[in-house]
Short mmCIF file of C-alpha atoms in Angstrom, two decimals:
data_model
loop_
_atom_site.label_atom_id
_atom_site.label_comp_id
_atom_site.label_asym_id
_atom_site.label_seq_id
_atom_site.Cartn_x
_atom_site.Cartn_y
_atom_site.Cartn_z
CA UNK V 1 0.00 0.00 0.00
CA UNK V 2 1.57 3.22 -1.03
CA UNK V 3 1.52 6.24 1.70
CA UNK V 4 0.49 9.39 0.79
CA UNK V 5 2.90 12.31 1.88
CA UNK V 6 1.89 16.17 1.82
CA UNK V 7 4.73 18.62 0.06
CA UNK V 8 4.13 22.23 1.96
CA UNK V 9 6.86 24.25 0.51
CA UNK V 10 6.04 27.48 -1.09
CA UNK V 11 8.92 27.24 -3.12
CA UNK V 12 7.46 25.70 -6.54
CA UNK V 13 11.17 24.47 -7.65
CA UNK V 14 11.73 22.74 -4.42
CA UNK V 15 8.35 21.69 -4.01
CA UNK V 16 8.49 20.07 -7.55
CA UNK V 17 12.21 18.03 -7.10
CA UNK V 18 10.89 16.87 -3.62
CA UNK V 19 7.67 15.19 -5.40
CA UNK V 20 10.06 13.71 -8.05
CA UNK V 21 12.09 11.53 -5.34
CA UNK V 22 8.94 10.93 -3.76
CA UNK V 23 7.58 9.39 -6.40
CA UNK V 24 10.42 7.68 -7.37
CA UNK V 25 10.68 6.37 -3.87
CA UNK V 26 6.93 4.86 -4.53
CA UNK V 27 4.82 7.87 -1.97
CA UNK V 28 1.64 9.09 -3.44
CA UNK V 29 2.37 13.09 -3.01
CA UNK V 30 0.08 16.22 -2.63
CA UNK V 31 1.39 19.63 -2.75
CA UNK V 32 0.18 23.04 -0.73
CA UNK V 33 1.87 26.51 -1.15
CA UNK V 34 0.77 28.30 1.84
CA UNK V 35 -0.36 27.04 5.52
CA UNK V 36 -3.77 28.07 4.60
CA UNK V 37 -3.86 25.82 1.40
CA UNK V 38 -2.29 23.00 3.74
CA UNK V 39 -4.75 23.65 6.49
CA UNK V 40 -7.65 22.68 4.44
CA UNK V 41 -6.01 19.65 2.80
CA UNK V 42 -5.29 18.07 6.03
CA UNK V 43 -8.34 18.73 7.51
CA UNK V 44 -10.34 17.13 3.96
CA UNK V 45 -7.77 14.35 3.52
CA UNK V 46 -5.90 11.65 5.04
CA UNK V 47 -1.80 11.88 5.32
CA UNK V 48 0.46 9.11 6.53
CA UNK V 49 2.98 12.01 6.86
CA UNK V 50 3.51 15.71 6.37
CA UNK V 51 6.47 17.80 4.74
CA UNK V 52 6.19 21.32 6.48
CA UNK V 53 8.30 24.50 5.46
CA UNK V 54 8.66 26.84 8.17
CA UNK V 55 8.26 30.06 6.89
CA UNK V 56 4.96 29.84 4.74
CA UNK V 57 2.66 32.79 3.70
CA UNK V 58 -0.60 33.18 4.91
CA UNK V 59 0.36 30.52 7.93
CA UNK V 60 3.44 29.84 9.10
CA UNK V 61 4.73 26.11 9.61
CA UNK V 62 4.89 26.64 13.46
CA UNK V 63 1.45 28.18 13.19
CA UNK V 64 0.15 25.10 11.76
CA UNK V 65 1.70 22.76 13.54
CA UNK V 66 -0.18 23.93 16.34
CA UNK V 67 -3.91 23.57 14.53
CA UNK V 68 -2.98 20.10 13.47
CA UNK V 69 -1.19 18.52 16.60
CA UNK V 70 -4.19 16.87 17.53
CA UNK V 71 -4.43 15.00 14.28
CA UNK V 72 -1.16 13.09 15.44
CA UNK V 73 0.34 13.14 11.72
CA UNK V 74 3.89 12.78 11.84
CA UNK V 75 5.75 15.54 10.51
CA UNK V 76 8.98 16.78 9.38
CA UNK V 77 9.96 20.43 9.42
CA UNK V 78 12.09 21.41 6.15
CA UNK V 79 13.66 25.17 6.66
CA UNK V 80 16.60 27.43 6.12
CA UNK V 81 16.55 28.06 10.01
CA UNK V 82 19.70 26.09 11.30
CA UNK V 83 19.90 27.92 14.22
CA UNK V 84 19.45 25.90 17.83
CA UNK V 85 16.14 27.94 19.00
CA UNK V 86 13.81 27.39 15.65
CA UNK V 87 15.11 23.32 15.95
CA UNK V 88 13.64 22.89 19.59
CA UNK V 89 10.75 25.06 18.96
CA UNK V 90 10.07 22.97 15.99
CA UNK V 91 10.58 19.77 17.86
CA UNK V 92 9.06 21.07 21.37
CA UNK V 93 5.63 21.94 18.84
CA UNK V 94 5.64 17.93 18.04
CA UNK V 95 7.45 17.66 14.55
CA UNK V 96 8.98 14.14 14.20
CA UNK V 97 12.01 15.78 12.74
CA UNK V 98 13.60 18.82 11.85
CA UNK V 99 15.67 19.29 8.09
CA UNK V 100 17.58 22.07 6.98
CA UNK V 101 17.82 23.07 3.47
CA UNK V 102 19.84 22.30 1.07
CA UNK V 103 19.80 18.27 2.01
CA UNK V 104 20.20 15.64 -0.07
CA UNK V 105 17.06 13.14 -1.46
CA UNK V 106 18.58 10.28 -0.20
CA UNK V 107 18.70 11.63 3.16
CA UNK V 108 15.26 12.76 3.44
CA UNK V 109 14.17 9.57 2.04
CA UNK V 110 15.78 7.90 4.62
CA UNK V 111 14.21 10.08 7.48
CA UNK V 112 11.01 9.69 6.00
CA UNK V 113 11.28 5.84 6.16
CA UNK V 114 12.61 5.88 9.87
CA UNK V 115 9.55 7.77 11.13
CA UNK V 116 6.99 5.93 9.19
CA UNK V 117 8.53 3.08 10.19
CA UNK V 118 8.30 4.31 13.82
CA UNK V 119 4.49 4.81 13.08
CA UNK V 120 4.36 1.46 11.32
CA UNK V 121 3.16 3.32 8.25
CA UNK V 122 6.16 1.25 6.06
CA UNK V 123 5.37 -0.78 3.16
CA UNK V 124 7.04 -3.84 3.75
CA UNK V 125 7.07 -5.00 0.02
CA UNK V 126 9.52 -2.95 -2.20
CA UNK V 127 9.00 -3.81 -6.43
CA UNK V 128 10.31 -2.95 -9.00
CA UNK V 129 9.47 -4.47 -12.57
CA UNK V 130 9.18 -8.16 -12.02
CA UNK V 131 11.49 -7.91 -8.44
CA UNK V 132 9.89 -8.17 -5.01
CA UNK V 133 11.62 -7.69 -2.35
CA UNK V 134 9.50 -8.35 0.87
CA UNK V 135 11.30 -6.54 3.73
CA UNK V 136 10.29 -8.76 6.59
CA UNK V 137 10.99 -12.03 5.57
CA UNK V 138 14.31 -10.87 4.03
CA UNK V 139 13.49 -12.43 0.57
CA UNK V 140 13.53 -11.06 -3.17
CA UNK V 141 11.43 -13.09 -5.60
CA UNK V 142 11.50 -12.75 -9.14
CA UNK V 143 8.58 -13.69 -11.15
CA UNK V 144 7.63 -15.16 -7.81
CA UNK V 145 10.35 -17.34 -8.01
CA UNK V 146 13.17 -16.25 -4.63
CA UNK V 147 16.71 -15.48 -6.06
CA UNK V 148 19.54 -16.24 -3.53
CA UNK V 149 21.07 -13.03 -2.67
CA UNK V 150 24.37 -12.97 -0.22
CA UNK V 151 22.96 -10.08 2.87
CA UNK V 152 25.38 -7.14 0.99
CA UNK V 153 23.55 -8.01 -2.20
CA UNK V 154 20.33 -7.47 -0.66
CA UNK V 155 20.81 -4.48 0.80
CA UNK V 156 22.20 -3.33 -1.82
CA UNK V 157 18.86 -3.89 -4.09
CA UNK V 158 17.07 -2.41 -1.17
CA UNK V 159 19.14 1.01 -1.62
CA UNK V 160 18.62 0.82 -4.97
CA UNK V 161 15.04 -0.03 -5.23
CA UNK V 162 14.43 2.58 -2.37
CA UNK V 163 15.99 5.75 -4.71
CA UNK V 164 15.51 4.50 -7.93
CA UNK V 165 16.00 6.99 -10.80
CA UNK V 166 18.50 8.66 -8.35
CA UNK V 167 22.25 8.56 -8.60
CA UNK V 168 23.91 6.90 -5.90
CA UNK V 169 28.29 7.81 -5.69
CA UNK V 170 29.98 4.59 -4.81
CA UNK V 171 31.05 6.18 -1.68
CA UNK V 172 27.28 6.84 -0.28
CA UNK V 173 26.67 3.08 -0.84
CA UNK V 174 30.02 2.25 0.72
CA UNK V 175 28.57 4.33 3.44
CA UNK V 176 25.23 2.89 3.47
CA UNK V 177 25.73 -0.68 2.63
CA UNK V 178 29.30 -1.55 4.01
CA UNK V 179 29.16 1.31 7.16
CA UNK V 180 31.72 3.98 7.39
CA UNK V 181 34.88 2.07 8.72
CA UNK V 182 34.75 0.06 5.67
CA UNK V 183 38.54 -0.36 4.74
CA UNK V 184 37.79 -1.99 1.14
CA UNK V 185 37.55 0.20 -1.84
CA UNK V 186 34.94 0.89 -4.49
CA UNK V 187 35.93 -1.67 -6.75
CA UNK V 188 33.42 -4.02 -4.11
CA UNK V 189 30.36 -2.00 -5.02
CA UNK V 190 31.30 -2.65 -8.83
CA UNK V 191 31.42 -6.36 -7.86
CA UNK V 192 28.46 -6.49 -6.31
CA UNK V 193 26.39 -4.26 -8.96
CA UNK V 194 27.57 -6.65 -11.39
CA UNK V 195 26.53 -9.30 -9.28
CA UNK V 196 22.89 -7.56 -9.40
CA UNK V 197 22.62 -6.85 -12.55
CA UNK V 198 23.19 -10.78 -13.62
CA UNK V 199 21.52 -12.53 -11.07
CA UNK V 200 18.07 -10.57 -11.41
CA UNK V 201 18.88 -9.58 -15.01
CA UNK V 202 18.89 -5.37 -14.57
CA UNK V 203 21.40 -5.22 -16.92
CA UNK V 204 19.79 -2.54 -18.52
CA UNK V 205 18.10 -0.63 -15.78
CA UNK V 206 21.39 -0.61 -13.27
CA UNK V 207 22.94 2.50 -15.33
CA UNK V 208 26.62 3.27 -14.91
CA UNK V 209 26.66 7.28 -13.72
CA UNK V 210 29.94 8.39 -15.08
CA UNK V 211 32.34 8.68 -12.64
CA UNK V 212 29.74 8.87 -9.78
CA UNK V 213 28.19 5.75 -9.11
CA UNK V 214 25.16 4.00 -10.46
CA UNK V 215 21.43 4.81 -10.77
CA UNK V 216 18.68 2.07 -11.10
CA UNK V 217 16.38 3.22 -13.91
CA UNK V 218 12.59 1.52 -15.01
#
């Protein structure tokens, strides 16, 4: 079942490339421009989880927060305020979490997924063309039948499958996949890619991102 996220940013550009990775990601997505806009969608609709700017016209994203807290949406500020005092009052109104601009899609992506997680809101079946990959039992299936995958390979797919149509630099899966005090180079995530791509034929949608990494395309 897909979860449907709320974009508040007033910023149509931002607004926009946040709904893309969305999207991507597999989250049905609404957008508002102003708190007033937002208001009335929440109120009308049903949100798994909300994407709140903090400096809004009409009504601010602190403002709002306030008329919606009983609602118990989860929600995640996103604002140029980095400063200490905006972060607690954020958190101290009942946000979930608190992002400051510029941040990177993957990141939010994997914020998003920790909180709806926490709110058992997370689809626990992850597909992508003829691939499932059910999260709880650990197994990936292809054309229902399960393909043996070692536990880096899996992840890996996960990560992949997760921020598809995004490029991912060999050192953020490093980071992701292997953890930070991995000693080994990159020439392990070209190993295991290639590993991928044979073993549930992606070939053609694992795309080699010159000299950054790799992006898994439909």
């Amino acid at each position: 079942m897909k979860r449907n996220i709320l974009i508040v940013e007033d910023e149509a550009a931002i607004s926009n490339l946040i709904k893309l990775n969305l999207q991507s990601a597999g989250y049905y997505t609404e957008q508002a421009y102003d708190g007033e806009t937002a208001l009335a969608l929440i109120l009308e609709n049903t949100y798994d989880l909300i994407l709140l700017d903090v400096m809004l016209p009409k009504i601010d994203g602190f403002t709002l927060m306030q008329k919606i807290e009983h609602l118990d949406i989860p929600v995640i500020f996103l604002t140029a305020k980095s400063d200490v005092i905006n972060r607690v009052e954020g958190l101290k109104l009942g946000a979930e979490d608190y992002i400051v601009k510029p941040f990177e899609a993957i990141e939010l992506l994997a914020r998003i997924e920790t909180i709806l997680r926490r709110f058992n809101k997370v689809n626990n079946i992850l597909r992508f063309k003829d691939i499932e990959i059910n999260v709880s039992e650990h197994i990936v299936r292809k054309n229902n039948e399960i393909i043996d995958l070692t536990l880096k390979e899996y992840e890996l797919i996960c990560i992949l499958v997760k921020n598809k149509n995004i490029a991912l630099s060999r050192e953020k899966l490093i980071e992701l996949v292997w953890n930070f005090d991995y000693l080994g180079g990159t020439r392990t995530v070209d190993m295991h890619i290639g590993t991928l791509r044979r073993k549930l034929d992606l070939q053609e949608n694992i795309k080699t991102v010159y000299k950054i990494g790799y992006r898994l395309e439909e």
